[in-house]
Amino acid sequence: MEDVEIARKTKLKKINEIAKNLGINEDEIECYGRYKAKIPQEVYEKNKNRKDGKLILVTAINPTPLGEGKTTISIGLADAISRIGKKAVVTLREPSLGPVFGIKGGATGGGYAQVAPMEDINLHFNGDIHAITSANNLLSAMIDNHIYHGNELDIKTVSWKRCVDLNDRQLRVVDTGLSKEKKIVPRTDGFDISVASEIMAIFCLAEDLSDLKRRISNIIIGYNSKNEPITVKMLKAEEALTILLKDAFNPNLVQTLEHTPAIIHGGPFANIAHGCNSIAATKLSLKLSDYVVTEAGFGADLGAEKFLDIKCRKLEKVPDVIVCVATIKALKYHGGMPKEDIEKEDIESLKRGMHNLLKHIDNLKNKFGIQTIVAINRYNHDTEKEINYMQEVLSKENIEMSLVESWGKGSDGAIDLANKVVDLSNKQSNFKYAYELDNSIKAKIEKVCQNIYGAQSIEFSEKAIKDMEMIDKLGYNNLPICIAKTQYSFSDDPKNLECKEPFSINIKELVLRAGAEFIVVMAGNIMTMPGLPKVPAAENMKICLLYTSDAADDLTRV
């Protein structure tokens, strides 16, 4: 049975019932239909003095085209923690339309471990990403309008880009202002995908609306003829942008197929941004439940590192346990096994691919010092010999492991993982950051590249060196770094899966995000506007109308 069929056959509870399970009254939520709601800031203020629950971070090995099921594991784990009698919430990122219509085709879990209503969450949801896109592009319009009407601020270079929440490689570089009107100045510009926008990063790192406005006002949109930064505050745009985001800033409440509360909010990618859901949603979840299961995007080298080094500094809390998701077929792929043979038993490929998993575990358990467990997302073609080999290797390394089958069995398939996570959450961690904020920018980059990625050396372009000097001169050298690189490898080469030979990380440029309060470090040939694959998921989608007697309106389903 496919994910869509499973989701449609599940009877959801009305959202006020889900809210009630969290101790939220019906009149305290803003309903978006029967199965979705927003939770206003007042609910957090009402509960802010309550003790925080345990924080469980789900991450993974470097992803492959085969899919590892990180979101499915996250949802299944939250359902299983609820199943064993604990109060749990799963707190996730919102899907971007780019990958929904591109490769992934959705990001709400799978099988019997899904969040619902899955079509709404995967599409426009409650309009959050549209609001972010609109705020980003209003700022672009106000920049160009200011230049058109005399350029009082002496804007010489514009670094701010427009954005759209779709994969569209044609928009990576565009010429704008070609109407030949008298005062319009043409320039070469470009688009980012919305989830790479600094507005998205700010949205996810702001603590409240006041902090959101403060950060927006600090965005640097370009530089004047003296190479001095021009900010949103100088354009008097921060109030308008915050107004566009005020409703979107409230976290979204939905449910899993087993009716575990799910709070979904914000959606930056981890390869080009910091890859974590919003601070507001995580802080709220910690006050409303005993166990919060959240995830960080892509592999642990990207999402988990940024969760720990960027988000946790603002959250002022670190995970009690980290779950690292892997599949046997993905490990064989990392070990050089061809995709078409991946279902065949092959201990040698698995042995080579284990290097990827063990490096991630070493980072999480030893470099960051957090209690860590491996969750193997089990497939029918995994053999007992392969499973036994993994258990033997991980046991020798003193690493906990759990076989998870939440896709096919829901919470039943993750009970073992839930019990082990609860036990681990009561053990002491010895957390440490990968770098300190008072390290130089160069030292921060070196520590992540060498200690977390395992690079032998780091090569800085001339532009990257000049960017570092400028950021240092402007006084922003004490910010955390957000390295943008391929998700498929520890290296900056997406084809270097095994990383068995010494490799170098190539730093091409640095981008100051003064509003988000981090420095983006561009490594390798990373793009901030993805493209569609040869056969995008959009080609295989179909629409049908469901007419139901108890519905107020006809429901459109994809």
Coordinates of C-alpha atoms in Angstrom, one line a residue, residues 12-556:
L12 CA -7.7 11.9 11.9
K13 CA -8.8 13.5 15.1
K14 CA -10.0 17.1 15.0
I15 CA -7.1 19.5 15.8
N16 CA -8.7 20.8 19.0
E17 CA -8.5 17.2 20.4
I18 CA -4.8 17.1 19.6
A19 CA -4.3 20.5 21.2
K20 CA -6.1 19.3 24.3
N21 CA -3.6 16.4 24.7
L22 CA -0.9 19.1 25.0
G23 CA -2.9 21.1 27.6
I24 CA -3.9 23.8 25.1
N25 CA -7.5 25.0 25.2
E26 CA -9.6 25.2 22.0
D27 CA -9.8 29.0 22.3
E28 CA -6.0 29.2 22.5
I29 CA -5.4 27.9 18.9
E30 CA -6.1 29.4 15.5
C31 CA -7.7 26.7 13.4
Y32 CA -6.9 26.3 9.7
G33 CA -9.8 23.9 8.9
R34 CA -10.4 20.8 10.9
Y35 CA -6.9 19.2 11.1
K36 CA -4.5 22.1 11.2
A37 CA -3.9 25.0 13.6
K38 CA -1.4 27.7 14.6
I39 CA -0.3 28.1 18.2
P40 CA 0.0 31.8 19.2
Q41 CA 3.0 33.1 21.2
E42 CA 0.7 33.5 24.2
V43 CA 0.7 29.7 24.7
Y44 CA 4.4 29.7 25.1
E45 CA 4.3 32.7 27.5
K46 CA 1.6 30.8 29.6
N47 CA 3.9 27.7 29.9
K48 CA 7.4 29.2 29.8
N49 CA 8.1 28.5 33.5
R50 CA 7.4 24.8 33.1
K51 CA 10.4 22.4 33.1
D52 CA 11.7 21.5 29.6
G53 CA 11.2 18.0 28.3
K54 CA 14.0 15.8 26.9
L55 CA 15.3 16.8 23.5
I56 CA 16.0 13.9 21.0
L57 CA 17.7 14.9 17.7
V58 CA 17.4 12.6 14.7
T59 CA 20.1 12.9 12.1
A60 CA 21.6 10.5 9.5
I61 CA 24.5 9.3 7.5
N62 CA 25.2 11.2 4.2
P63 CA 22.1 10.8 2.1
T64 CA 21.9 8.8 -1.1
P65 CA 19.4 8.7 -4.0
L66 CA 18.0 5.6 -2.3
G67 CA 16.6 7.5 0.7
E68 CA 17.3 6.8 4.3
G69 CA 13.9 7.6 6.0
K70 CA 15.0 10.1 8.6
T71 CA 11.6 11.7 8.9
T72 CA 9.9 8.4 8.9
I73 CA 12.1 7.3 11.8
S74 CA 11.5 10.6 13.7
I75 CA 7.7 10.2 13.4
G76 CA 7.8 6.5 14.3
L77 CA 10.0 7.2 17.3
A78 CA 7.6 9.9 18.6
D79 CA 4.7 7.5 18.1
A80 CA 6.5 4.8 19.9
I81 CA 7.5 7.0 22.9
S82 CA 3.8 7.9 23.2
R83 CA 3.0 4.2 22.9
I84 CA 5.2 3.3 25.9
G85 CA 3.3 5.8 28.0
K86 CA 5.4 9.0 27.7
K87 CA 4.2 12.4 26.5
A88 CA 5.8 13.1 23.2
V89 CA 5.8 15.6 20.4
V90 CA 7.5 15.4 17.0
T91 CA 8.8 18.8 15.8
L92 CA 9.8 19.0 12.2
R93 CA 10.6 21.4 9.3
E94 CA 8.0 22.4 6.7
P95 CA 8.5 20.8 3.2
S96 CA 9.6 23.1 0.4
L97 CA 7.7 23.0 -2.9
G98 CA 11.1 22.7 -4.7
P99 CA 11.8 19.1 -3.6
V100 CA 8.1 18.2 -3.4
F101 CA 7.9 18.7 -7.2
G102 CA 11.5 17.7 -7.8
I103 CA 13.1 14.5 -6.5
K104 CA 11.6 13.8 -3.1
G105 CA 7.9 14.2 -3.9
G106 CA 7.1 15.0 -0.3
A107 CA 8.6 15.2 3.2
T108 CA 6.0 14.0 5.6
G109 CA 7.3 10.6 6.4
G110 CA 6.1 7.4 4.9
G111 CA 4.0 4.2 5.4
Y112 CA 2.4 4.1 8.8
A113 CA 4.8 6.8 10.2
Q114 CA 3.4 10.0 8.6
V115 CA 2.3 13.4 9.7
A116 CA -1.1 14.5 8.4
P117 CA -2.9 15.9 6.4
M118 CA 0.1 15.0 4.2
E119 CA -1.1 16.8 1.0
D120 CA -1.7 20.1 2.8
I121 CA 1.6 20.0 4.7
N122 CA 3.5 19.1 1.5
L123 CA 1.9 21.9 -0.5
H124 CA 0.9 25.4 0.8
F125 CA 0.4 24.3 4.4
N126 CA -0.6 27.4 6.3
G127 CA 1.1 29.8 4.0
D128 CA 4.4 30.2 6.0
I129 CA 6.8 29.8 3.1
H130 CA 4.7 32.0 0.9
A131 CA 4.9 34.7 3.6
I132 CA 8.7 34.3 3.8
T133 CA 8.9 34.5 0.0
S134 CA 6.7 37.7 0.0
A135 CA 8.8 39.3 2.7
N136 CA 12.0 38.5 0.8
N137 CA 10.7 40.0 -2.4
L138 CA 9.1 43.0 -0.9
L139 CA 12.5 43.9 0.4
S140 CA 13.9 43.5 -3.2
A141 CA 11.2 45.8 -4.5
M142 CA 11.9 48.4 -1.8
I143 CA 15.7 48.3 -2.6
D144 CA 15.1 48.9 -6.3
N145 CA 12.5 51.5 -5.6
H146 CA 14.9 53.4 -3.4
I147 CA 17.5 53.4 -6.2
Y148 CA 14.9 54.5 -8.7
H149 CA 13.8 57.5 -6.6
G150 CA 17.3 59.0 -6.2
N151 CA 19.3 56.5 -4.2
E152 CA 19.7 58.6 -1.1
L153 CA 21.6 55.8 0.6
D154 CA 24.2 55.7 -2.2
I155 CA 23.7 52.0 -2.8
K156 CA 26.4 50.8 -5.2
T157 CA 26.2 47.0 -5.0
V158 CA 23.1 45.0 -4.1
S159 CA 23.8 41.6 -2.5
W160 CA 20.1 40.8 -1.7
K161 CA 18.5 38.3 -4.1
R162 CA 14.8 37.6 -4.9
C163 CA 13.5 34.1 -4.2
V164 CA 10.9 31.6 -5.2
D165 CA 10.0 28.3 -3.5
L166 CA 10.6 26.1 -6.6
N167 CA 13.6 24.4 -8.2
D168 CA 14.4 26.6 -11.2
R169 CA 17.9 26.7 -12.5
Q170 CA 17.1 29.2 -15.2
L171 CA 16.8 31.9 -12.4
R172 CA 20.2 31.4 -10.9
V173 CA 21.6 34.4 -12.9
V174 CA 19.2 36.9 -14.5
D175 CA 19.4 40.4 -15.9
T176 CA 16.9 42.8 -14.3
G177 CA 15.7 46.3 -15.1
L178 CA 15.6 45.9 -18.8
S179 CA 12.4 47.9 -19.5
K180 CA 14.5 50.9 -20.6
E181 CA 12.6 53.3 -18.4
K182 CA 14.5 56.5 -17.8
K183 CA 15.7 56.0 -14.2
I184 CA 15.8 52.2 -14.0
V185 CA 19.4 50.8 -13.6
P186 CA 19.9 47.4 -15.2
R187 CA 22.0 44.9 -13.4
T188 CA 22.8 41.2 -13.3
D189 CA 21.0 39.5 -10.4
G190 CA 19.7 36.1 -9.5
F191 CA 17.2 34.1 -7.4
D192 CA 17.6 31.8 -4.5
I193 CA 15.1 29.1 -3.5
S194 CA 13.0 30.5 -0.6
V195 CA 14.4 28.1 2.0
A196 CA 17.9 29.5 1.3
S197 CA 16.7 33.1 2.0
E198 CA 18.1 34.9 5.0
I199 CA 14.5 35.6 5.9
M200 CA 13.9 31.9 6.4
A201 CA 17.0 31.6 8.6
I202 CA 15.9 34.6 10.7
F203 CA 12.4 33.1 10.9
C204 CA 13.8 29.9 12.4
L205 CA 16.3 31.5 14.8
A206 CA 14.2 34.4 16.2
E207 CA 12.8 33.9 19.7
D208 CA 9.7 36.1 19.3
L209 CA 8.3 38.8 17.1
S210 CA 10.5 41.5 18.7
D211 CA 13.6 39.5 18.0
L212 CA 12.3 38.7 14.5
K213 CA 12.0 42.5 13.8
R214 CA 15.4 43.2 15.3
R215 CA 17.1 40.6 13.2
I216 CA 15.3 41.7 10.0
S217 CA 16.4 45.3 10.6
N218 CA 20.1 44.1 10.7
I219 CA 20.0 42.4 7.3
I220 CA 22.7 43.8 5.0
I221 CA 21.3 44.3 1.5
G222 CA 24.4 45.7 -0.1
Y223 CA 27.1 48.3 0.1
N224 CA 27.6 52.0 -0.7
S225 CA 30.4 53.6 -2.7
K226 CA 32.6 53.6 0.4
N227 CA 32.0 49.8 0.8
E228 CA 30.0 50.4 4.0
P229 CA 27.0 48.1 4.6
I230 CA 23.4 49.2 3.9
T231 CA 20.8 47.6 6.2
V232 CA 17.1 47.0 6.1
K233 CA 16.7 49.5 9.0
M234 CA 18.2 52.2 6.7
L235 CA 15.5 51.4 4.2
K236 CA 12.8 51.6 6.9
A237 CA 11.5 48.2 5.7
E238 CA 11.7 46.1 8.9
E239 CA 8.2 46.9 10.1
A240 CA 6.5 45.9 6.8
L241 CA 8.5 42.7 6.6
T242 CA 7.6 41.7 10.1
I243 CA 4.0 42.4 9.4
L244 CA 4.1 40.0 6.5
L245 CA 5.5 37.4 8.8
K246 CA 3.5 37.9 12.0
D247 CA 0.9 35.1 11.5
A248 CA 3.4 32.8 9.9
F249 CA 5.7 33.1 12.9
N250 CA 3.2 31.1 15.0
P251 CA 4.1 27.4 15.0
N252 CA 1.8 24.9 13.2
L253 CA 0.0 22.0 15.0
V254 CA -0.9 18.8 13.1
Q255 CA -0.8 15.1 14.1
T256 CA 0.8 11.8 13.1
L257 CA -1.4 8.9 11.8
E258 CA -1.3 7.6 15.4
H259 CA -2.5 11.1 16.7
T260 CA 0.8 12.1 18.3
P261 CA 1.0 15.9 18.3
A262 CA 3.3 17.2 15.6
I263 CA 4.5 20.8 15.5
I264 CA 5.9 21.8 12.1
H265 CA 7.5 25.1 11.5
G266 CA 10.2 26.6 9.3
G267 CA 12.2 24.8 6.6
P268 CA 15.7 25.8 5.7
F269 CA 17.8 23.2 3.8
A270 CA 20.9 22.0 5.6
N271 CA 23.2 21.9 2.5
I272 CA 22.8 25.7 1.8
A273 CA 21.3 26.9 5.1
H274 CA 21.2 25.7 8.7
G275 CA 18.7 22.9 8.3
C276 CA 16.6 23.1 11.5
N277 CA 13.0 23.9 12.4
S278 CA 12.3 27.1 14.3
I279 CA 13.5 28.0 17.7
A280 CA 10.0 29.1 18.5
A281 CA 8.6 25.7 17.7
T282 CA 11.3 23.8 19.6
K283 CA 11.0 25.9 22.7
L284 CA 7.2 25.6 22.7
S285 CA 7.4 21.8 22.3
L286 CA 9.9 21.4 25.1
K287 CA 7.4 23.1 27.5
L288 CA 4.4 21.1 26.3
S289 CA 5.8 17.5 26.4
D290 CA 8.2 15.2 28.2
Y291 CA 10.0 14.1 25.0
V292 CA 10.6 16.2 21.9
V293 CA 11.7 14.4 18.8
T294 CA 13.2 16.7 16.2
E295 CA 15.4 16.3 13.1
A296 CA 18.2 18.1 11.3
G297 CA 18.5 18.1 7.5
F298 CA 20.6 15.8 5.4
G299 CA 23.6 14.0 7.1
A300 CA 25.1 14.7 10.5
D301 CA 28.0 16.5 9.0
L302 CA 25.6 19.3 7.9
G303 CA 22.3 19.3 9.7
A304 CA 23.5 18.0 13.1
E305 CA 26.6 20.1 13.2
K306 CA 24.6 23.2 12.4
F307 CA 21.9 22.2 14.9
L308 CA 24.6 21.9 17.6
D309 CA 26.9 24.8 16.7
I310 CA 24.2 27.4 15.5
K311 CA 20.8 26.5 16.9
C312 CA 21.8 25.2 20.3
R313 CA 23.6 28.4 21.1
K314 CA 20.3 30.3 20.7
L315 CA 18.1 27.5 22.2
E316 CA 20.4 27.3 25.2
K317 CA 19.8 23.6 25.3
V318 CA 21.5 20.6 23.7
P319 CA 20.0 17.2 22.7
D320 CA 19.8 14.6 25.5
V321 CA 20.2 11.9 22.8
I322 CA 21.1 11.8 19.1
V323 CA 19.7 9.1 16.8
C324 CA 21.7 8.5 13.7
V325 CA 19.7 6.9 11.0
A326 CA 21.2 4.5 8.4
T327 CA 20.1 1.9 6.0
I328 CA 22.1 -1.2 5.0
K329 CA 21.5 -0.4 1.3
A330 CA 22.7 3.2 1.7
L331 CA 25.9 2.0 3.5
K332 CA 26.5 -0.5 0.6
Y333 CA 26.1 2.4 -1.8
H334 CA 28.7 4.4 0.1
G335 CA 30.9 1.4 -0.1
G336 CA 30.8 1.5 -3.9
M337 CA 28.0 -0.9 -4.7
P338 CA 26.1 0.0 -7.9
K339 CA 22.6 1.2 -7.4
E340 CA 21.1 -1.5 -9.6
D341 CA 22.6 -4.3 -7.4
I342 CA 21.9 -2.7 -4.0
E343 CA 19.4 -5.3 -2.9
K344 CA 21.9 -8.1 -3.2
E345 CA 23.9 -9.3 -0.1
D346 CA 27.4 -7.8 -0.2
I347 CA 29.4 -7.7 3.1
E348 CA 32.4 -6.2 1.4
S349 CA 30.5 -3.1 0.2
L350 CA 28.8 -2.9 3.6
K351 CA 32.2 -3.1 5.3
R352 CA 33.6 -0.2 3.2
G353 CA 30.4 1.9 3.6
M354 CA 30.5 1.5 7.4
H355 CA 33.3 4.1 7.4
N356 CA 30.6 6.7 6.7
L357 CA 28.5 5.7 9.6
L358 CA 31.4 5.3 12.1
K359 CA 32.7 8.8 11.2
H360 CA 29.3 10.3 12.0
I361 CA 29.1 8.4 15.2
D362 CA 32.6 9.4 16.2
N363 CA 31.6 13.1 15.6
L364 CA 28.4 12.9 17.5
K365 CA 29.5 10.7 20.4
N366 CA 33.2 11.8 20.9
K367 CA 33.6 15.2 19.2
F368 CA 30.3 16.7 20.4
G369 CA 30.1 14.4 23.4
I370 CA 26.4 13.4 23.2
Q371 CA 24.7 10.1 24.0
T372 CA 24.2 8.5 20.5
I373 CA 22.3 5.5 19.1
V374 CA 22.1 4.1 15.6
A375 CA 18.7 3.4 14.1
I376 CA 18.7 1.0 11.2
N377 CA 15.7 1.6 8.9
R378 CA 15.1 -2.0 8.0
Y379 CA 14.1 -3.2 4.5
N380 CA 12.8 -6.6 3.5
H381 CA 15.9 -7.4 1.5
D382 CA 18.3 -6.8 4.4
T383 CA 19.8 -10.2 5.2
E384 CA 20.5 -11.6 8.6
K385 CA 24.2 -11.9 7.7
E386 CA 24.3 -8.1 7.0
I387 CA 22.4 -7.2 10.1
N388 CA 24.6 -9.4 12.3
Y389 CA 27.7 -7.8 10.8
M390 CA 26.5 -4.4 11.6
Q391 CA 25.6 -5.4 15.2
E392 CA 29.0 -6.9 15.6
V393 CA 30.9 -3.8 14.4
L394 CA 28.8 -1.4 16.4
S395 CA 29.0 -3.5 19.5
K396 CA 32.8 -3.5 19.3
E397 CA 32.6 0.3 19.2
N398 CA 30.3 0.3 22.2
I399 CA 27.5 1.9 20.2
E400 CA 23.8 1.1 20.8
M401 CA 21.8 0.0 17.8
S402 CA 18.1 -0.6 17.1
L403 CA 16.4 -2.2 14.1
V404 CA 13.4 0.0 13.1
E405 CA 10.4 -0.9 11.0
S406 CA 8.1 2.0 11.6
W407 CA 7.3 2.4 7.9
G408 CA 5.5 -0.9 7.8
K409 CA 4.4 -1.2 11.5
G410 CA 4.1 2.3 12.8
S411 CA 4.9 2.7 16.5
D412 CA 5.1 -1.1 16.9
G413 CA 8.2 -1.0 14.7
A414 CA 10.0 1.5 16.9
I415 CA 9.3 0.3 20.4
D416 CA 12.8 -1.0 20.9
L417 CA 14.3 2.3 19.7
A418 CA 11.9 4.3 22.0
N419 CA 12.9 2.3 25.1
K420 CA 16.6 2.6 24.3
V421 CA 16.3 6.4 23.7
V422 CA 14.4 6.9 27.0
D423 CA 17.1 5.0 28.8
L424 CA 20.0 6.9 27.1
S425 CA 18.3 10.2 27.8
N426 CA 18.9 9.6 31.6
K427 CA 22.6 9.3 31.1
Q428 CA 25.1 12.1 31.3
S429 CA 26.5 13.7 28.2
N430 CA 29.6 15.8 28.0
F431 CA 28.7 18.3 25.3
K432 CA 31.2 20.6 23.6
Y433 CA 30.9 22.8 20.5
A434 CA 33.1 22.1 17.4
Y435 CA 34.5 25.6 17.8
E436 CA 34.2 28.6 20.1
L437 CA 32.7 31.9 18.9
D438 CA 35.8 33.8 19.8
N439 CA 37.9 31.7 17.4
S440 CA 38.9 33.4 14.2
I441 CA 36.7 32.8 11.2
K442 CA 39.5 30.8 9.5
A443 CA 39.9 28.7 12.7
K444 CA 36.2 27.9 12.9
I445 CA 36.2 26.8 9.2
E446 CA 39.3 24.7 9.8
K447 CA 37.9 23.0 12.9
V448 CA 34.7 22.0 11.2
C449 CA 36.4 20.9 8.0
Q450 CA 39.2 18.9 9.6
N451 CA 37.5 17.6 12.8
I452 CA 34.0 17.0 11.5
Y453 CA 34.5 16.3 7.8
G454 CA 37.9 14.7 8.1
A455 CA 39.5 17.0 5.5
Q456 CA 43.3 16.9 5.3
S457 CA 43.5 20.6 4.2
I458 CA 41.4 23.6 3.4
E459 CA 42.0 25.7 0.3
F460 CA 40.8 29.4 0.4
S461 CA 40.1 31.3 -2.8
E462 CA 41.3 34.9 -3.1
K463 CA 37.7 36.0 -2.8
A464 CA 37.2 34.0 0.4
I465 CA 40.2 35.6 2.0
K466 CA 39.0 39.1 1.1
D467 CA 35.5 38.2 2.4
M468 CA 37.0 37.1 5.7
E469 CA 39.0 40.3 6.0
M470 CA 35.9 42.4 5.3
I471 CA 33.7 40.5 7.8
D472 CA 36.5 40.9 10.4
K473 CA 36.8 44.6 9.7
L474 CA 33.0 45.1 10.1
G475 CA 33.2 43.4 13.5
Y476 CA 31.2 40.2 12.8
N477 CA 34.0 37.7 13.3
N478 CA 32.4 36.3 16.5
L479 CA 29.4 34.8 14.6
P480 CA 29.0 31.0 14.1
I481 CA 29.6 29.7 10.6
C482 CA 27.2 27.9 8.3
I483 CA 29.1 25.8 5.7
A484 CA 27.2 25.3 2.5
K485 CA 28.4 22.2 0.7
T486 CA 27.2 19.0 -0.9
Q487 CA 25.1 16.7 1.3
Y488 CA 26.2 13.5 -0.4
S489 CA 29.8 13.4 0.9
F490 CA 32.0 14.5 3.8
S491 CA 34.0 16.2 1.1
D492 CA 32.8 19.0 -1.1
D493 CA 32.7 16.6 -4.1
P494 CA 29.3 14.8 -4.4
K495 CA 30.9 11.9 -6.2
N496 CA 33.5 11.2 -3.5
L497 CA 31.4 8.9 -1.4
E498 CA 34.0 6.8 0.3
C499 CA 36.4 9.6 1.1
K500 CA 39.1 6.9 1.4
E501 CA 41.8 9.1 0.0
P502 CA 42.9 12.4 1.7
F503 CA 40.8 15.3 0.5
S504 CA 40.7 19.0 0.6
I505 CA 37.8 21.4 1.2
N506 CA 37.7 24.3 -1.2
I507 CA 36.2 27.5 0.2
K508 CA 35.1 29.8 -2.6
E509 CA 33.4 32.7 -0.8
L510 CA 31.9 33.9 2.5
V511 CA 28.5 35.6 2.8
L512 CA 27.7 37.7 5.9
R513 CA 24.2 37.1 7.2
A514 CA 24.0 39.8 9.9
G515 CA 20.3 39.3 10.5
A516 CA 20.5 35.6 10.9
E517 CA 23.7 36.1 12.9
F518 CA 25.9 33.6 11.1
I519 CA 28.4 33.6 8.3
V520 CA 27.7 31.4 5.2
V521 CA 30.8 29.6 3.9
M522 CA 30.4 28.4 0.4
A523 CA 32.4 25.2 -0.3
G524 CA 32.8 23.5 -3.6
N525 CA 30.2 24.0 -6.4
I526 CA 27.2 24.4 -4.1
M527 CA 24.1 26.1 -5.6
T528 CA 21.5 28.2 -3.6
M529 CA 18.9 27.6 -6.4
P530 CA 18.5 23.9 -7.2
G531 CA 17.3 22.5 -10.5
L532 CA 14.7 19.9 -11.4
P533 CA 15.8 16.3 -12.3
K534 CA 15.3 14.9 -15.8
V535 CA 12.0 13.3 -14.6
P536 CA 10.7 15.5 -11.8
A537 CA 8.1 14.2 -9.3
A538 CA 5.7 16.8 -10.8
E539 CA 5.3 14.6 -13.9
N540 CA 3.8 11.7 -11.9
M541 CA 1.3 13.6 -9.9
K542 CA -2.4 13.3 -10.5
I543 CA -5.4 15.2 -9.0
C544 CA -8.8 13.9 -8.2
L545 CA -11.9 15.3 -6.5
L546 CA -13.3 13.5 -3.5
Y547 CA -16.9 14.2 -2.7
T548 CA -17.8 13.3 0.9
S549 CA -21.2 13.7 2.6
D550 CA -19.8 15.0 5.9
A551 CA -17.4 17.6 4.3
A552 CA -18.3 21.2 4.2
D553 CA -16.6 21.5 0.8
D554 CA -15.2 19.2 -1.9
L555 CA -11.7 18.1 -1.0
T556 CA -9.0 18.2 -3.6

